[in-house]
Short mmCIF file of C-alpha atoms in Angstrom, two decimals:
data_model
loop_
_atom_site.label_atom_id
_atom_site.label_comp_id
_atom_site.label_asym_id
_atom_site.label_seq_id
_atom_site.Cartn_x
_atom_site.Cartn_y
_atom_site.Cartn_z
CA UNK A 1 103.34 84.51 110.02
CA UNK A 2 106.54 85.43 108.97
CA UNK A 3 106.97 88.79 111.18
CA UNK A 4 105.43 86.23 113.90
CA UNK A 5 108.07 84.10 113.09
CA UNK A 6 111.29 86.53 112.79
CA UNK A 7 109.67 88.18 117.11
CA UNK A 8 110.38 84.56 118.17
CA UNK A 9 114.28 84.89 116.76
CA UNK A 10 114.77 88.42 117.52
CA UNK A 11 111.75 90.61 118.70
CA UNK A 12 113.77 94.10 118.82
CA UNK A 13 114.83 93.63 115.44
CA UNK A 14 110.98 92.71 113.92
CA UNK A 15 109.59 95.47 116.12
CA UNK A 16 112.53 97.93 114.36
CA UNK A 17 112.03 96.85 111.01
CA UNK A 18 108.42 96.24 110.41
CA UNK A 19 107.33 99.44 112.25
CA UNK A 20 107.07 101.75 109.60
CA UNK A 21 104.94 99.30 107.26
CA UNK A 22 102.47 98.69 110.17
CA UNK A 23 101.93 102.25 110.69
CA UNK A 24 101.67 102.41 106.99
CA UNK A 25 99.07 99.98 107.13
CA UNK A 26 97.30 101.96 109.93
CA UNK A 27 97.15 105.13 107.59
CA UNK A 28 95.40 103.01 105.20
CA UNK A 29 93.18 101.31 107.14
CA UNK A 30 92.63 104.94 108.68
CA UNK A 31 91.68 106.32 104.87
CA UNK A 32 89.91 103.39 104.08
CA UNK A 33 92.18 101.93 101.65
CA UNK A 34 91.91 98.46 103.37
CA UNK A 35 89.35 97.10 105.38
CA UNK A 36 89.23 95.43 108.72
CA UNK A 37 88.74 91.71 107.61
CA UNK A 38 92.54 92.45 106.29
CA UNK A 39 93.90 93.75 109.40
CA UNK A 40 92.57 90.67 111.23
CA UNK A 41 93.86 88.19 108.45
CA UNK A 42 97.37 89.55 109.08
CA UNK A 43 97.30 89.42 112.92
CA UNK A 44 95.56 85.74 112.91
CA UNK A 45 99.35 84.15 112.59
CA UNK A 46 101.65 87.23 113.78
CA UNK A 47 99.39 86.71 117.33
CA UNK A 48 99.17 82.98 117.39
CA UNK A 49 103.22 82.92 116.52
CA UNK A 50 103.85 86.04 119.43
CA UNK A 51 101.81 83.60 122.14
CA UNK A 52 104.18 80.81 121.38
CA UNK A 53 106.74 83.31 122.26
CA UNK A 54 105.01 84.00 125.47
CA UNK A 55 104.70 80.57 126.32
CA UNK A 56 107.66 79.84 126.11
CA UNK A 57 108.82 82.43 128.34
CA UNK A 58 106.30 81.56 131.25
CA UNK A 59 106.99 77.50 130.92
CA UNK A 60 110.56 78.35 131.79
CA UNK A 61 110.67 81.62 133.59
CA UNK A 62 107.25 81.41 135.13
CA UNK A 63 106.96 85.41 133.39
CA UNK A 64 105.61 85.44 129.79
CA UNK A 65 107.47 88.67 129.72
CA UNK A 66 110.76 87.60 130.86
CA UNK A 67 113.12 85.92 128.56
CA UNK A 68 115.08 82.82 129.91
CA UNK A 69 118.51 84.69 128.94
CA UNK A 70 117.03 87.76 130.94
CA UNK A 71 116.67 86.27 133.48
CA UNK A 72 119.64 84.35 133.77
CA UNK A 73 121.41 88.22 132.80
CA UNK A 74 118.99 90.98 133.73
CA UNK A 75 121.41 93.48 132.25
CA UNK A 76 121.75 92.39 128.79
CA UNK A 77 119.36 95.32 127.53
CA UNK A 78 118.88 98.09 125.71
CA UNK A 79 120.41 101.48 126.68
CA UNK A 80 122.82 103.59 128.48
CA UNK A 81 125.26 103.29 131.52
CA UNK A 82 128.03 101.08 133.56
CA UNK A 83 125.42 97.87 133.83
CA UNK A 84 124.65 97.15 130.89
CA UNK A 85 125.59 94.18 128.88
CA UNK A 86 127.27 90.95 130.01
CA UNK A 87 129.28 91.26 133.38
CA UNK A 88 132.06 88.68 132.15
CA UNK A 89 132.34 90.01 128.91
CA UNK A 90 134.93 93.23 128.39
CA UNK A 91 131.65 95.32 126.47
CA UNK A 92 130.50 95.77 129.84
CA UNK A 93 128.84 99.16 130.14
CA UNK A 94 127.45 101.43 127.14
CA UNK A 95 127.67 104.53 125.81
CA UNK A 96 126.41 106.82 122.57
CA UNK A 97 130.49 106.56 121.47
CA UNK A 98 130.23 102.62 122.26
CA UNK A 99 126.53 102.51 119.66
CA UNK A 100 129.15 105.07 117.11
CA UNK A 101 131.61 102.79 117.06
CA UNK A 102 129.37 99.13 116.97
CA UNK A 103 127.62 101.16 114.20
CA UNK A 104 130.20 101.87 112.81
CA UNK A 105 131.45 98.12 112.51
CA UNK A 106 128.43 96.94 111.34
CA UNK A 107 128.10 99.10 108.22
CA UNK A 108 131.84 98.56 107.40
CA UNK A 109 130.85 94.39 107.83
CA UNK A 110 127.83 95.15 105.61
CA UNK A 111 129.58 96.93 102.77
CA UNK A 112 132.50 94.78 102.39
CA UNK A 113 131.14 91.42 103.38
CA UNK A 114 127.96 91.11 101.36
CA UNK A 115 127.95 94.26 98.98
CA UNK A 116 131.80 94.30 97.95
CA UNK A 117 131.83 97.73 98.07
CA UNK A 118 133.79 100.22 100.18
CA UNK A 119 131.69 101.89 103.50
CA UNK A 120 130.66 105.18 101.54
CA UNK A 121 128.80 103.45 98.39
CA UNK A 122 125.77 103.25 101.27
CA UNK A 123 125.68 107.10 100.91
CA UNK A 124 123.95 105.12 97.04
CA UNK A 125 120.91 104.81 98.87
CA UNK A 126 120.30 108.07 99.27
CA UNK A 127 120.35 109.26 95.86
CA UNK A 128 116.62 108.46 95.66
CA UNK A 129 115.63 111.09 98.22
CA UNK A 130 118.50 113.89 97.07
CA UNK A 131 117.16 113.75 93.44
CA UNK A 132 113.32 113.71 95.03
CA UNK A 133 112.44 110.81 93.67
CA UNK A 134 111.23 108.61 96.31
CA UNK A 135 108.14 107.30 96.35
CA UNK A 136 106.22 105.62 99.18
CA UNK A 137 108.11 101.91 99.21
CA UNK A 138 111.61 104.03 99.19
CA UNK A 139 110.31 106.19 102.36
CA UNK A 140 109.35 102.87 104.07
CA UNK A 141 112.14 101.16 103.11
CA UNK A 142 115.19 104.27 104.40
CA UNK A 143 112.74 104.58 107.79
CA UNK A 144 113.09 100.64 108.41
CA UNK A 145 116.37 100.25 107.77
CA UNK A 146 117.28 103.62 109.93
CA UNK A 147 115.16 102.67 112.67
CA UNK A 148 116.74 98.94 113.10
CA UNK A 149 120.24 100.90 113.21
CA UNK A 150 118.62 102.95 115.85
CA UNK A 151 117.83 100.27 117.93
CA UNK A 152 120.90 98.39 117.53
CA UNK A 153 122.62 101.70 118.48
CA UNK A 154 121.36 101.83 121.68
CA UNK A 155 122.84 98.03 122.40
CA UNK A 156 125.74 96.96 124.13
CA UNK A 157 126.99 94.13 121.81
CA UNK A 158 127.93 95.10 117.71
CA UNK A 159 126.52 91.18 116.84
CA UNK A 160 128.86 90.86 114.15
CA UNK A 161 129.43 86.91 113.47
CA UNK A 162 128.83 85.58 110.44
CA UNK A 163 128.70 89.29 109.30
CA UNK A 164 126.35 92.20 110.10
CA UNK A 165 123.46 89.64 111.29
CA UNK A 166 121.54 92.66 113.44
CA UNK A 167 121.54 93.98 109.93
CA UNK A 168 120.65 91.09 108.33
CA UNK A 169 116.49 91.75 107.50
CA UNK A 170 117.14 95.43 106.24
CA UNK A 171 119.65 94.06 103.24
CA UNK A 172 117.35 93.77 99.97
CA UNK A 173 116.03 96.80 100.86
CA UNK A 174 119.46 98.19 101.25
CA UNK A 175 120.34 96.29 97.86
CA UNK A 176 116.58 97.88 96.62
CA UNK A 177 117.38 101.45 97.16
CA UNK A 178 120.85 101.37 96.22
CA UNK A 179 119.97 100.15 92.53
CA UNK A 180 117.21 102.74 92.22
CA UNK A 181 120.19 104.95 93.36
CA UNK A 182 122.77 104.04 90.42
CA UNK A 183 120.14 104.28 87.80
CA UNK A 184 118.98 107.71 89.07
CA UNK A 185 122.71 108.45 88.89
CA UNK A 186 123.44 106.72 85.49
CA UNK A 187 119.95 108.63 84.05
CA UNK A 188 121.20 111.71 85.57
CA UNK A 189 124.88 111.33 84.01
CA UNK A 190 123.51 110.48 80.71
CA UNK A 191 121.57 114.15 80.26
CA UNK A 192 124.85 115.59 81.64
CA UNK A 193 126.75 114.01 78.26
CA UNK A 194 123.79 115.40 76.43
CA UNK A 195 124.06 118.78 77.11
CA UNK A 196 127.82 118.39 76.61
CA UNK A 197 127.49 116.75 73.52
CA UNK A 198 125.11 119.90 72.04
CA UNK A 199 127.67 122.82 73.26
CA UNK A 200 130.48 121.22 71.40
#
């Protein structure tokens, strides 16, 4: 219901972020770790919220598939090139430098807005996966948060009121794998004083 629920406010952002636990949840379905009865008890409400979506859509654009904002501004899309975006708006037109530099902003929103913390402690999160200890939940957790960046790279606009908000879904597990970062790190400087401790 939920990932139903966050489609109907921004369906490129649930499709980025929740891929990588639904094809998690393929795998296990495909080894048999869960069964089909809980496969259909999670798409019950993420269907019945996506059709509301849907009709929505066709009660005001006659197209179930065609947003009313689309079609009132057919070029505000993903992607690449001089018509993209908002024709009265000076972002008009996009380009991998344009996705750098909205990326860019967002991060820089993220890290001093809500974490406090200058733009490179992000490089925290990936202590987890340097030391090799990542497990599963970090794994799904880096590929979510990379993939909604990925998708939000590829769009005109950086989105940035009221902070980072394309960013918004991905920060606990931002906040998640930076903390299993610092206490790898604090673990890891601890044996360091250790070993410095015994040669003196």
């Amino acid at each position: 219901f939920a990932l139903g629920f966050a489609f109907n406010i921004r369906p490129m952002t649930a499709l980025a972020f929740s891929a990588p636990f639904l094809a998690y949840g393929l795998i296990l379905l495909v080894k048999k770790k869960i069964s089909l009865k809980h496969v259909i008890i999670f798409l019950i409400p993420l269907v019945l919220m996506m059709a509301f979506f849907l009709l929505y859509n066709y009660m005001l654009t006659d197209d179930p598939f065609l947003t009313p904002f689309n079609k009132y501004c057919p070029t505000d899309k993903l992607g690449f090139g001089e018509n993209i975006g908002l024709p009265y708006l000076e972002e008009y037109g996009h380009n991998f430098y344009d996705g750098w530099v909205n990326t860019r902003a967002n991060l820089k929103e993220l890290s001093s807005d809500i974490l406090g913390f200058p733009k490179i402690f992000l490089l925290i999160t990936l202590v987890p996966f340097i030391f090799r200890r990542a497990g599963i939940v970090e794994y799904l957790f880096l590929s979510s948060i990379l993939l909604n960046m990925a998708g939000y790279f590829c769009y005109y606009f950086n989105g940035i009121a009221f902070g980072p908000r394309y960013y918004f879904e991905t920060v606990l597990m931002i906040l998640f794998l930076m903390v299993r970062g610092f206490l790898i790190l604090h673990e890891f400087i601890k044996k360091l004083l250790k070993i410095g401790r015994a040669h003196v």
